[in-house]
Tab-separated table of C-alpha atoms and ligand atoms in Angstrom:
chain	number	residue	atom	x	y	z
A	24	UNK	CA	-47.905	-26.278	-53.383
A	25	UNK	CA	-48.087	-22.798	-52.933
A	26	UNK	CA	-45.964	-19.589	-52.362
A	27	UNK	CA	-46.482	-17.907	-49.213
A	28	UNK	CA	-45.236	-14.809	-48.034
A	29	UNK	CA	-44.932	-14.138	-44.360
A	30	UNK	CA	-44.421	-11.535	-42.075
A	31	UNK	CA	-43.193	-12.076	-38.668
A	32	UNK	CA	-43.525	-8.703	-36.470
A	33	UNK	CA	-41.415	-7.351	-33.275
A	34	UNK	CA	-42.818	-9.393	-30.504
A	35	UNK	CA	-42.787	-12.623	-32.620
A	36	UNK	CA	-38.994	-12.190	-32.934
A	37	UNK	CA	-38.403	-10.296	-29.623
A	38	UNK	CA	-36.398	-12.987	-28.601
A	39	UNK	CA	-33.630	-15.363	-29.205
A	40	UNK	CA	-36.226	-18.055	-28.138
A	41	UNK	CA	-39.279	-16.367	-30.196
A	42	UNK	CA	-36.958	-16.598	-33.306
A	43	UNK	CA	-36.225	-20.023	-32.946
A	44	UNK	CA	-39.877	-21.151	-32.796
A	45	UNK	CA	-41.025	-18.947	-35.674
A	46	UNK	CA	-37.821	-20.872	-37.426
A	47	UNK	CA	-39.396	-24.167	-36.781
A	48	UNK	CA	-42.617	-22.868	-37.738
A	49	UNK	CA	-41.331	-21.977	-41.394
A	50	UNK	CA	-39.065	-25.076	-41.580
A	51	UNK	CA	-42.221	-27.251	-40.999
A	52	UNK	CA	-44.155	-24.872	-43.812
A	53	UNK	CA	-41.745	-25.791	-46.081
A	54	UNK	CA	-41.769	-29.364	-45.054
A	55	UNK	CA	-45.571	-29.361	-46.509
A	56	UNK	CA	-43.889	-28.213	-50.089
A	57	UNK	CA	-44.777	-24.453	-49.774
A	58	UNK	CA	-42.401	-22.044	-51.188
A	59	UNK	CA	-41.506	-19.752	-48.517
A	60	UNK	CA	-40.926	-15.718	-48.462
A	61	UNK	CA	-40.052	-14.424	-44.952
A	62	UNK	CA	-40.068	-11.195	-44.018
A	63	UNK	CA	-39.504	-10.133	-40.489
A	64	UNK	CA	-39.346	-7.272	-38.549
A	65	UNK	CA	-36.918	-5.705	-36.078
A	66	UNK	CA	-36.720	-7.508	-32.624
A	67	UNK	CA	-39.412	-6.052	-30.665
A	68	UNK	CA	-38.478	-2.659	-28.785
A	69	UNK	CA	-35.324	-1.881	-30.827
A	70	UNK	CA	-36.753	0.364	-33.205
A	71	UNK	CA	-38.198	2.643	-30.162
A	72	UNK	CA	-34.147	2.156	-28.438
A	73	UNK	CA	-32.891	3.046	-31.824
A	74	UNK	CA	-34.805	6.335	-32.079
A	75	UNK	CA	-33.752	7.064	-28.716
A	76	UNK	CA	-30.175	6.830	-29.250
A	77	UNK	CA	-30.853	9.556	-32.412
A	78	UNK	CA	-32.079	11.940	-30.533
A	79	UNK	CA	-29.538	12.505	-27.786
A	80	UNK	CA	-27.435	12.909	-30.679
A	81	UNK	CA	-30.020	15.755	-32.436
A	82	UNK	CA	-33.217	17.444	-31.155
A	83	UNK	CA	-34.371	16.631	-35.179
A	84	UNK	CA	-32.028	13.668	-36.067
A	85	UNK	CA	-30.368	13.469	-39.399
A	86	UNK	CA	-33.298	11.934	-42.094
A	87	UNK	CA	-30.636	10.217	-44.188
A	88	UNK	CA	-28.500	8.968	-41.115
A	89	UNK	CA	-31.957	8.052	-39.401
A	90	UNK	CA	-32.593	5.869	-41.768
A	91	UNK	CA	-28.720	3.953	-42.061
A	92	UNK	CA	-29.376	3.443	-38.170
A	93	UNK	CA	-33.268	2.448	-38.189
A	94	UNK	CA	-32.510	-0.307	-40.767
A	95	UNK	CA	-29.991	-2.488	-38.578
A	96	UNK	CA	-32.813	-3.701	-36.412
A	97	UNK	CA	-33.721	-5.824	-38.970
A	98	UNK	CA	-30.454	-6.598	-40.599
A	99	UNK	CA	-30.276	-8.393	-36.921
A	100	UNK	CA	-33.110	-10.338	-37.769
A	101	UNK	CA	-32.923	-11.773	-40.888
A	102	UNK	CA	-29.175	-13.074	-39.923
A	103	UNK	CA	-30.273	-14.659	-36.760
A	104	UNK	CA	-33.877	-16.280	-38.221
A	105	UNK	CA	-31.671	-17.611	-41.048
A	106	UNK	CA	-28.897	-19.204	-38.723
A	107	UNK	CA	-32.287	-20.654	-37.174
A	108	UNK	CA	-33.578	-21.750	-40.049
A	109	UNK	CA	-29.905	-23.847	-40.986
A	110	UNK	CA	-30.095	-25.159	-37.766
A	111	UNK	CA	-33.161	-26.755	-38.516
A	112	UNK	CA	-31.909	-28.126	-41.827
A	113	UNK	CA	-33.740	-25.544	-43.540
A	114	UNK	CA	-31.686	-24.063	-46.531
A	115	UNK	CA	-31.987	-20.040	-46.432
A	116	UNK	CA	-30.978	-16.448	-47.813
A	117	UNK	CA	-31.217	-13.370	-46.224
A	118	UNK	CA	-31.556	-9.996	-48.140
A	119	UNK	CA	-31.486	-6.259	-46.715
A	120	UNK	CA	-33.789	-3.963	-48.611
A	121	UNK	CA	-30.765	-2.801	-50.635
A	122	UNK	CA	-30.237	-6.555	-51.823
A	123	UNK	CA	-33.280	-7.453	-53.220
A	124	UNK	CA	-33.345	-3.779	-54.458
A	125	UNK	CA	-36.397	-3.046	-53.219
A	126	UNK	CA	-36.411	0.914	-54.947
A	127	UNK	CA	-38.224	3.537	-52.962
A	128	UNK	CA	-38.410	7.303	-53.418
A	129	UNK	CA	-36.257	9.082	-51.257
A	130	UNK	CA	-38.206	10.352	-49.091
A	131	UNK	CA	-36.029	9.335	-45.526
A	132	UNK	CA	-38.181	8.214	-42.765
A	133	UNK	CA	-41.589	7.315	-44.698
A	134	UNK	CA	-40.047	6.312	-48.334
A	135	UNK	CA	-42.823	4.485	-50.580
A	136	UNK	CA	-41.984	1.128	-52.612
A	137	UNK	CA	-41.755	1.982	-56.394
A	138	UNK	CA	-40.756	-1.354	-57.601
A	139	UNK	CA	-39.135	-4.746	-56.644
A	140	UNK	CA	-36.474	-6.755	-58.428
A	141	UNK	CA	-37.664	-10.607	-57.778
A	142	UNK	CA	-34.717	-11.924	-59.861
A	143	UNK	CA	-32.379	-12.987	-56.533
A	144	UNK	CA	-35.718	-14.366	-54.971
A	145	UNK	CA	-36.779	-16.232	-57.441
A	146	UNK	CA	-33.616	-17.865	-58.144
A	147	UNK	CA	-33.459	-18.926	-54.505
A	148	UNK	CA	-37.061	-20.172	-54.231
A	149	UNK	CA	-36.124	-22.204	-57.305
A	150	UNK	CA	-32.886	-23.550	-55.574
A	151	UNK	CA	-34.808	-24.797	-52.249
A	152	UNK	CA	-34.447	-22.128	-50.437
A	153	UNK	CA	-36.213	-19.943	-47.971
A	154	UNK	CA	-35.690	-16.288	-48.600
A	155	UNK	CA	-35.816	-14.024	-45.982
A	156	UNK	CA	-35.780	-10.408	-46.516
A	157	UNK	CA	-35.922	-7.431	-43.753
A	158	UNK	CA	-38.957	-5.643	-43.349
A	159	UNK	CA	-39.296	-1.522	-43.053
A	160	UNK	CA	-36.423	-0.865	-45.398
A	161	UNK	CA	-35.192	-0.364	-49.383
A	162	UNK	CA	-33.040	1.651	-51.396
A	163	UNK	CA	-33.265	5.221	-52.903
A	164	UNK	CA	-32.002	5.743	-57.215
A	165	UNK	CA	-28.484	7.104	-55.478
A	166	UNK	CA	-28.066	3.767	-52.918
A	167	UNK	CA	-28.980	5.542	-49.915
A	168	UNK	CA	-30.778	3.251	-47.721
A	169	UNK	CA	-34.698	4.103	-46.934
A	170	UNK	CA	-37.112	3.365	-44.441
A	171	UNK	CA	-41.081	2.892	-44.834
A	172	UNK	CA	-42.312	4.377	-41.446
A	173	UNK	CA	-43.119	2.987	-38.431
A	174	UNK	CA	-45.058	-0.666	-38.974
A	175	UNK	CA	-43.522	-0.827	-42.272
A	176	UNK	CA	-43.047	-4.397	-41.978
A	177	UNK	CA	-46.494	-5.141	-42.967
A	178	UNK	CA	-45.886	-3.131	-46.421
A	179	UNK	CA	-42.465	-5.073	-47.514
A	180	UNK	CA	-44.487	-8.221	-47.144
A	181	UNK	CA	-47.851	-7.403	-49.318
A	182	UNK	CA	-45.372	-5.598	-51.746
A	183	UNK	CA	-43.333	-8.780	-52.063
A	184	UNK	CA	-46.770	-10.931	-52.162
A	185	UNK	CA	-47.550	-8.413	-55.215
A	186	UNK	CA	-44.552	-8.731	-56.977
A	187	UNK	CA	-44.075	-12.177	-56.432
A	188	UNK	CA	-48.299	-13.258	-56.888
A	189	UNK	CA	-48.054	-14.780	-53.830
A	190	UNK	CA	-51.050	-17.227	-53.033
A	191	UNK	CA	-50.982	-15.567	-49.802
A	192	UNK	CA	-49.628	-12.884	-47.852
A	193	UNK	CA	-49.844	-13.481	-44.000
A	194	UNK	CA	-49.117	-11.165	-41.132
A	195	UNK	CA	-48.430	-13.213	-38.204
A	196	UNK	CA	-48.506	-10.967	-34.677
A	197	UNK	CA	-48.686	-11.324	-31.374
A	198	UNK	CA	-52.790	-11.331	-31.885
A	199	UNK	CA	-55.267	-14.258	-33.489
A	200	UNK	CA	-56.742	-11.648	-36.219
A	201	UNK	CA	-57.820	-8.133	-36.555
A	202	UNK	CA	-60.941	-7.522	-33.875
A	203	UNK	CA	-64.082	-5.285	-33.544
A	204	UNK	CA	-61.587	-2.934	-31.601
A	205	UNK	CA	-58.230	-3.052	-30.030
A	206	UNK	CA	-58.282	-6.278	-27.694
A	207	UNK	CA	-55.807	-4.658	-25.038
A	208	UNK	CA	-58.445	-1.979	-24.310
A	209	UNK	CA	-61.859	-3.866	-24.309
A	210	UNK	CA	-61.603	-7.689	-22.979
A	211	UNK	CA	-65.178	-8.652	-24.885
A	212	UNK	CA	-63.777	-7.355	-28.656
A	213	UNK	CA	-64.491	-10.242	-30.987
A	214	UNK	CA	-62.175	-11.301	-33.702
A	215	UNK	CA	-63.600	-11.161	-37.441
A	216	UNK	CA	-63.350	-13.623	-39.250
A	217	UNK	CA	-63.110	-11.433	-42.366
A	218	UNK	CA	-62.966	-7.437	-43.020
A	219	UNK	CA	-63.385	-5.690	-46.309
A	220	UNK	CA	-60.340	-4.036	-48.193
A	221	UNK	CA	-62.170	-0.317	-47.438
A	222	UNK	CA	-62.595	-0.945	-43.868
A	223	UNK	CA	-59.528	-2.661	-42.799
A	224	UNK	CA	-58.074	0.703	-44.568
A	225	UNK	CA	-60.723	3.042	-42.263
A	226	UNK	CA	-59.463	0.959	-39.454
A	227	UNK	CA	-55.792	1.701	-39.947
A	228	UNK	CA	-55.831	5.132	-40.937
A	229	UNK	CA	-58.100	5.822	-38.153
A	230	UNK	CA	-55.617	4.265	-35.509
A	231	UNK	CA	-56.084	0.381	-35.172
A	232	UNK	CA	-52.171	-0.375	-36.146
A	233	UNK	CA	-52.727	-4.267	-36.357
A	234	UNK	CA	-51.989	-3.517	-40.063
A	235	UNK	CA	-49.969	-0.606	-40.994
A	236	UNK	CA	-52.257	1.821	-43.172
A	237	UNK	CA	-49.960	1.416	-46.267
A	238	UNK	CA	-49.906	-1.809	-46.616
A	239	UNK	CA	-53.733	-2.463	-46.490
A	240	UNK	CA	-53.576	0.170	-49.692
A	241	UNK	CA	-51.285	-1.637	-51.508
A	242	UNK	CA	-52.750	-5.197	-50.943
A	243	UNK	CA	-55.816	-3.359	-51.931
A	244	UNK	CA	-54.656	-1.832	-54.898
A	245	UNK	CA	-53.098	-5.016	-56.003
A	246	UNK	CA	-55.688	-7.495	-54.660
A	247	UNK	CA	-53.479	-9.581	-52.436
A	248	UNK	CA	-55.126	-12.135	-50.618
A	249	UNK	CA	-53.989	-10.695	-47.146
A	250	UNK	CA	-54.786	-12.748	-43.703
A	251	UNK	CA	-54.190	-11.663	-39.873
A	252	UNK	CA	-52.628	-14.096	-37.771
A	253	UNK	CA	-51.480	-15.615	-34.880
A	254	UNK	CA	-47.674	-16.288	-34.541
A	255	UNK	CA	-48.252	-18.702	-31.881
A	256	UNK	CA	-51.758	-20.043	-32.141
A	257	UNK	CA	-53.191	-22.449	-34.599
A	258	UNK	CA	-56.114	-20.548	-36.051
A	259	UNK	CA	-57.354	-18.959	-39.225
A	260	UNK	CA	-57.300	-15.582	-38.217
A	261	UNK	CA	-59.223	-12.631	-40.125
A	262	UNK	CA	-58.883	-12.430	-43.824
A	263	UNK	CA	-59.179	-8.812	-45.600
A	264	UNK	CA	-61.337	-9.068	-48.480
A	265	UNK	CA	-62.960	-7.917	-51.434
A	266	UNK	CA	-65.752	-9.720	-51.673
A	267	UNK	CA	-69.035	-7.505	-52.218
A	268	UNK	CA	-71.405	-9.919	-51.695
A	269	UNK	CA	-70.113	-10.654	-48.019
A	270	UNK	CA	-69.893	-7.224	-47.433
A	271	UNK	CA	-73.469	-6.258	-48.067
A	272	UNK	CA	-75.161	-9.171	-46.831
A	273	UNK	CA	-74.040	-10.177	-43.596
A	274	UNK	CA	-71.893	-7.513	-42.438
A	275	UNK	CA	-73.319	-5.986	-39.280
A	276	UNK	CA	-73.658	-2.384	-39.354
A	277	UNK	CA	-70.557	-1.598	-37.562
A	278	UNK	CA	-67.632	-3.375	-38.028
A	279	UNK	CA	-65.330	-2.421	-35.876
A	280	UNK	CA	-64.183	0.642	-33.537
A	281	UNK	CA	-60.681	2.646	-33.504
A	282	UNK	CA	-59.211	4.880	-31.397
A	283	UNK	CA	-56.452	7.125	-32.045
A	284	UNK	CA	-54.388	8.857	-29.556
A	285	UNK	CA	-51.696	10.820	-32.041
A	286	UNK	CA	-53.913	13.896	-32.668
A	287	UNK	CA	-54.047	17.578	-31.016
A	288	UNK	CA	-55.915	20.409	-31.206
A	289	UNK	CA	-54.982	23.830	-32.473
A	290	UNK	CA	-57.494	26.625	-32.403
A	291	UNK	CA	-57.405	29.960	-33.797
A	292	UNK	CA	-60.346	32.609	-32.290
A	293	UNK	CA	-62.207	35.695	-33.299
A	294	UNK	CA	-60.922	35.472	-36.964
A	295	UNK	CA	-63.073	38.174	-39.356
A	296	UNK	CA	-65.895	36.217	-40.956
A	297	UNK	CA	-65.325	36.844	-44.796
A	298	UNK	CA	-64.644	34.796	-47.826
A	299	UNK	CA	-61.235	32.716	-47.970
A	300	UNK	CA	-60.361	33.072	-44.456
A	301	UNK	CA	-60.338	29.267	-43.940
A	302	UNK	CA	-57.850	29.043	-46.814
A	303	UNK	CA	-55.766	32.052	-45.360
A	304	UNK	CA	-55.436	29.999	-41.785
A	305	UNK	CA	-54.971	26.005	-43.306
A	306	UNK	CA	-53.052	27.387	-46.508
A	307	UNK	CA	-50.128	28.260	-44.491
A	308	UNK	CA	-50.624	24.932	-42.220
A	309	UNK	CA	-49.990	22.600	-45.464
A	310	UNK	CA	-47.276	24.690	-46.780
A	311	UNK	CA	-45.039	23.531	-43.636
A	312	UNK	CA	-45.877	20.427	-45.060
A	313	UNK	CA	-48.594	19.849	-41.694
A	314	UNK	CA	-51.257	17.355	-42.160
A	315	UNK	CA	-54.955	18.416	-41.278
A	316	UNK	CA	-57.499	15.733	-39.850
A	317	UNK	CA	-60.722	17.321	-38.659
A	318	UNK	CA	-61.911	20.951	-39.148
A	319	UNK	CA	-64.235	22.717	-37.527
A	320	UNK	CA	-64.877	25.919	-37.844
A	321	UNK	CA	-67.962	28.340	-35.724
A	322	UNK	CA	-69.425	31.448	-36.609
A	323	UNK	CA	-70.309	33.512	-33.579
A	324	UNK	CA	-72.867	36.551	-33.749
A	325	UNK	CA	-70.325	39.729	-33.491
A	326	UNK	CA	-69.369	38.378	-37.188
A	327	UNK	CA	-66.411	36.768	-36.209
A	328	UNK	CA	-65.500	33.259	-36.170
A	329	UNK	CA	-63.310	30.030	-34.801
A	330	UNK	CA	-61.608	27.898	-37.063
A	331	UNK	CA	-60.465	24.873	-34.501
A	332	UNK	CA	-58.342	21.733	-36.620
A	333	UNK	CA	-56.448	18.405	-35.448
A	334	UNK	CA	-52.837	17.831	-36.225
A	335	UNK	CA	-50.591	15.249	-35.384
A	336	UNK	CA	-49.209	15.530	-31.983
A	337	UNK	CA	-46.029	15.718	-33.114
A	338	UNK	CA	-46.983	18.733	-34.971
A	339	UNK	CA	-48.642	20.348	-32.889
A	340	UNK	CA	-46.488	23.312	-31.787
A	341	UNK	CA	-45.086	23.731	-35.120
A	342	UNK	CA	-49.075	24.249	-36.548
A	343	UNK	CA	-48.560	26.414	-33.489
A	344	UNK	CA	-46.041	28.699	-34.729
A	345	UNK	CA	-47.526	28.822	-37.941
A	346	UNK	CA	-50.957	29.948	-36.436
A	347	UNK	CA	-49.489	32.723	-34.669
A	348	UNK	CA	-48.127	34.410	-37.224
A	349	UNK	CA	-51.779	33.863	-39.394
A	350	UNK	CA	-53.147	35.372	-36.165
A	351	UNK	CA	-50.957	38.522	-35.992
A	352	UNK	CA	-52.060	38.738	-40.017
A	353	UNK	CA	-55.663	38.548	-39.626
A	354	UNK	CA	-55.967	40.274	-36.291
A	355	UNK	CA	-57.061	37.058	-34.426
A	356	UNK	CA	-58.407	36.757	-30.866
A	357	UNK	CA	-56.071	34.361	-29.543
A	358	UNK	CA	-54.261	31.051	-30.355
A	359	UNK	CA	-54.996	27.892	-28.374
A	360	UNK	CA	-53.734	23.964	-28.583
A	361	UNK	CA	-55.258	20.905	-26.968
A	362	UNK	CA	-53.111	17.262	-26.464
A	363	UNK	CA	-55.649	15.941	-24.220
A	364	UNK	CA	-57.754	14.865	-26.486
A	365	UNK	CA	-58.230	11.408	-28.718
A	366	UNK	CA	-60.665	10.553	-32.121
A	367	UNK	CA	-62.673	7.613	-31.875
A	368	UNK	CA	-63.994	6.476	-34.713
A	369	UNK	CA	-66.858	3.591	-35.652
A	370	UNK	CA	-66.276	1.887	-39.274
A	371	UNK	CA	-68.778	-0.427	-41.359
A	372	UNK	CA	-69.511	-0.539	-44.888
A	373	UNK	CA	-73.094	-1.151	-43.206
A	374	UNK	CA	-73.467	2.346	-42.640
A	375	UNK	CA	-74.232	3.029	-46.382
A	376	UNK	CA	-77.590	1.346	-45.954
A	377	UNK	CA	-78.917	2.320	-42.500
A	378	UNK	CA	-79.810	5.332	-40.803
A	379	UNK	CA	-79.374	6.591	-37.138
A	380	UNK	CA	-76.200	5.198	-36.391
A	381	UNK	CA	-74.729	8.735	-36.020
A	382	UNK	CA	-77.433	9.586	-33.615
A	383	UNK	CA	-76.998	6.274	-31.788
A	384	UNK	CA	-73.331	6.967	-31.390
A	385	UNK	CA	-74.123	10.585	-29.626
A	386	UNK	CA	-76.815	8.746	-27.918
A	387	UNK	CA	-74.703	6.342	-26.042
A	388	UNK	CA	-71.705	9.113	-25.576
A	389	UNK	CA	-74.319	11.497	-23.769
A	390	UNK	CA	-75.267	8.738	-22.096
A	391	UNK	CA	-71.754	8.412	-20.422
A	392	UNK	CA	-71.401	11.828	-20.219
A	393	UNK	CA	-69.068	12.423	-22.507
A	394	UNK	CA	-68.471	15.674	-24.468
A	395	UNK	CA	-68.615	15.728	-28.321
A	396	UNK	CA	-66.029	18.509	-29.305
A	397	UNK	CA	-65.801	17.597	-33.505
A	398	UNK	CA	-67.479	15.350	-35.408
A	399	UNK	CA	-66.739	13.715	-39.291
A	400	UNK	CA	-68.106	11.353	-40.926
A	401	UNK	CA	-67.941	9.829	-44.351
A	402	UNK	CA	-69.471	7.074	-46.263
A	403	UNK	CA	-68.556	3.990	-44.055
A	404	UNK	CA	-67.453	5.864	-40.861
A	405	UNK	CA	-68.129	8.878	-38.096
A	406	UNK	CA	-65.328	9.631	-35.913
A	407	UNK	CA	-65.861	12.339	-33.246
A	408	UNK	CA	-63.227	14.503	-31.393
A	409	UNK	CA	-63.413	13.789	-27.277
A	410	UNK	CA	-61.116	14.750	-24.217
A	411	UNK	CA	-58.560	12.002	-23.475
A	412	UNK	CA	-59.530	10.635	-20.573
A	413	UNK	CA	-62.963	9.349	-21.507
A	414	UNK	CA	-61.229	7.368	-24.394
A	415	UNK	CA	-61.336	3.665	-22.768
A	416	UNK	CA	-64.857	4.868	-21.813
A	417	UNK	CA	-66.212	5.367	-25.125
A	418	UNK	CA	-64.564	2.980	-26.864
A	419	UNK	CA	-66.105	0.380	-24.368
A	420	UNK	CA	-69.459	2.049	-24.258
A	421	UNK	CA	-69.883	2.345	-27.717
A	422	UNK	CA	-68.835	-1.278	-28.382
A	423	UNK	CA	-71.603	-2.536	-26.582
A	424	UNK	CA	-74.033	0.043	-27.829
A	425	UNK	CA	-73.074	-1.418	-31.260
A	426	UNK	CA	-73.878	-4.673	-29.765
A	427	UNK	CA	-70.125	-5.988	-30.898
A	428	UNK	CA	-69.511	-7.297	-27.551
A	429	UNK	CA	-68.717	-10.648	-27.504
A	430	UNK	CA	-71.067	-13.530	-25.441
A	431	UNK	CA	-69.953	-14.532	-22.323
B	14	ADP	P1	-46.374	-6.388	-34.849
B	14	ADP	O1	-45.204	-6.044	-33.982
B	14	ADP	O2	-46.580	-7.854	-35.003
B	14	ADP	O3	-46.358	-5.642	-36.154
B	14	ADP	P2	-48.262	-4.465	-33.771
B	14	ADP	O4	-48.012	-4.139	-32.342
B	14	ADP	O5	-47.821	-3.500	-34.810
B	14	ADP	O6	-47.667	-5.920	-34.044
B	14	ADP	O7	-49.837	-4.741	-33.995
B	14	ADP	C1	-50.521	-5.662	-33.185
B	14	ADP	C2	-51.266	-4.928	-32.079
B	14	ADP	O8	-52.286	-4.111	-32.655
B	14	ADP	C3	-52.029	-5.811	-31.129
B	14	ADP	O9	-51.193	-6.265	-30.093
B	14	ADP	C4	-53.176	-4.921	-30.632
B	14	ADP	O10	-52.946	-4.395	-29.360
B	14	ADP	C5	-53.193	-3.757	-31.614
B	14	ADP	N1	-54.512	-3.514	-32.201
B	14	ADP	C6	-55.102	-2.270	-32.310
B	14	ADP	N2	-56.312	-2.378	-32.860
B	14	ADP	C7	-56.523	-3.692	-33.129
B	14	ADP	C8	-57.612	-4.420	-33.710
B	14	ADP	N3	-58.720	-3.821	-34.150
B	14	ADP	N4	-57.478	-5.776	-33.828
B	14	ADP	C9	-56.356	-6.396	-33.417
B	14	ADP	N5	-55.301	-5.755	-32.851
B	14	ADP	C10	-55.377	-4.418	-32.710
B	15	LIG	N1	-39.365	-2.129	-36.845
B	15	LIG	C1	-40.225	-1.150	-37.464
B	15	LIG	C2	-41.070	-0.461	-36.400
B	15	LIG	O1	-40.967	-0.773	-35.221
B	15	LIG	C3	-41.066	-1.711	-38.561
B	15	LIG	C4	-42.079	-2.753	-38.133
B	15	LIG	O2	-41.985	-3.359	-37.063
B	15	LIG	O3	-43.005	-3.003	-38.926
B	15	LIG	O4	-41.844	0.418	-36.712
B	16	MG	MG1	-46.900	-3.653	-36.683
């Protein structure tokens, strides 16, 4: 016997249906003797209606109140996968955030977990009972109910698995595992049948969203046994692991491929060339609290130079304002931003012991003429900077140049 947590997400509850089979699923895991924490998200698409309805009611909605309204999508589901779970004989609890006291800072909209009360849980388990407990959602030191940013799901389910030392945490989705690169964009991506802790975490952060970034830290951080699955579909999906041995030995070079479309481009030109200008344009950027990805910057002959960085999207015209008045400052050229543009990125602790694999990615991009405009790389990944609408391109072109494409 062993205690499981698992984590239904939006599609896999997206209907009245979908919740009644992933009830019958859990009753029947039970059956087998496991003990059996549930966490579930929001039924698929009300998150996105629910952020809609905030903003027709502010251009910049309320952080606190964002968060009292964000949170009912999943009240919903706990309630209904619970009546589910009765009606299958099943004995079960739901909890809100706020109930189990799941703490957070209070930082609205993108709170992180700072500790978990498992007294209510355990009780339960010990009584029989399935616990089910909302995803995405806990509770500031003043009460005030917090969310854990978009995909939080993921992260209330390896934080309970910590807490609790779960045998187990799974993440059951609408696909069979985590693949060599999204599956909705390239028909021949192959599932793995394992990733390491440090790539899965390249992966997210870098824009695969199979796993939300925060939650591959924190199963990381508190090795948590942490597998991929299939809601529907018997199979043993891709488990994230630690295991050094594996990763040296017979991991391929490349692992797996990730493209992210959230990032724009904000250049700043004919800038004075002299010490400490880089910190005079991104100081300002970080102060309004922007997040920098990839910097470039160019020197050109007259002595000036081009400092060009990516921002979120949705920061993009506030890096924007900021630039404009570091441009009036330092007597800049001009200000320019770019949204047409996406960072692909290739990820494999393989890297470390081969050469050429940054030249073989150029290699194939020039190939499809496609146009580099940033590059960065570290350790176990290069991601380059490209326009938009060669995205699906590249990320197919590259897959095969990495020879991750699966037989036919
Ligand atoms: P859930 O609602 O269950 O949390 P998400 O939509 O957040 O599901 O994540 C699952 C989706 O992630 C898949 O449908 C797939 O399109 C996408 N995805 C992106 N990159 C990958 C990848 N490398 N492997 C698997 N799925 C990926
Ligand atoms: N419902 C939330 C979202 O859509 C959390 C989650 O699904 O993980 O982002
Ligand atoms: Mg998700």
């Amino acid at each position: 016997m062993s205690l499981l947590v698992q984590k239904y997400g939006g599609t896999s509850v997206g209907t009245v249906e979908r919740i009644q089979a992933v009830a019958e699923k859990v009753a029947k895991f039970k059956l087998q003797g496991h003990d059996l924490v549930v966490v579930v998200s929001a039924m698929s698409g009300e998150t996105n209606r629910l952020v809609g309805l905030a903003k027709e009611m502010q251009a910049m909605p309320d952080p606190r109140e964002m968060d009292v309204l964000l949170s009912t999508g999943e009240q919903v589901t706990i309630a209904l996968l619970c009546m589910a779970l009765k009606a299958n004989g099943c004995e079960a609890r739901s909890y809100t955030g706020g109930q189990v006291k799941i703490l957070t800072d209070d930082a609205h909209t993108k709170a992180r977990i700072q500790s978990i009360d498992e007294k209510n849980i355990r009780a339960d388990l010990n009584a029989g009972r399935v616990v089910v407990v909302a995803g995405f959602q806990g509770v500031d030191e003043n009460g005030s109910i917090t969310t854990l940013g978009r995909g939080g799901s993921d992260t209330t389910g390896v934080a309970l698995a910590a807490a609790l030392k779960a045998d187990e945490c799974q993440i059951y989705t609408d696909v069979d595992g985590v693949y060599t690169t999204d599956p909705r964009i390239v028909s021949a991506a192959k599932r793995l049948e394992r990733v390491t802790f440090e790539e899965m975490l390249e992966l997210a952060s870098l824009g695969s969203k199979v796993l939300q970034i925060r939650a591959v830290e924190f199963a990381g951080k508190y090795n948590v046994p942490l597998r991929v699955l299939h809601s529907f579909q018997e199979g043993s999906g891709t488990l994230i692991t630690i295991d050094e041995e594996f990763s040296t030995m017979e991991q391929p070079v490349i692992s797996g491929i990730a493209l992210n479309r959230d990032e724009a481009k904000v250049t700043i030109a004919g800038i004075p060339d002299i010490p400490g200008v880089a910190s005079k344009v991104l100081t300002p950027v970080s102060e309004a609290n922007i997040e920098v990805d990839v910097i470039v910057q160019n020197v050109a002959a007259d002595k000036t130079t081009d400092l060009t960085f990516t921002v979120n999207r949705n920061d993009m015209l506030r890096a924007k304002a900021v630039m404009d008045a570091v441009a009036k400052e330092l007597g800049a050229k001009s200000v320019s931003t770019d949204d047409t543009i996406v960072k692909i990125s290739i990820v494999g602790v393989g890297m470390r012991s081969h050469v050429g694999v940054a030249s073989e990615m150029f290699k194939s991009l020039a190939e499809e003429n496609i146009n580099i405009q940033m590059i960065t790389t570290s350790e176990i990944k290069i991601s380059v900077i490209i326009e938009e609408r060669y995205a699906e391109l590249a990320v197919r072109s590259l897959h095969t140049a990495f020879g991750l494409d699966k037989a036919e």
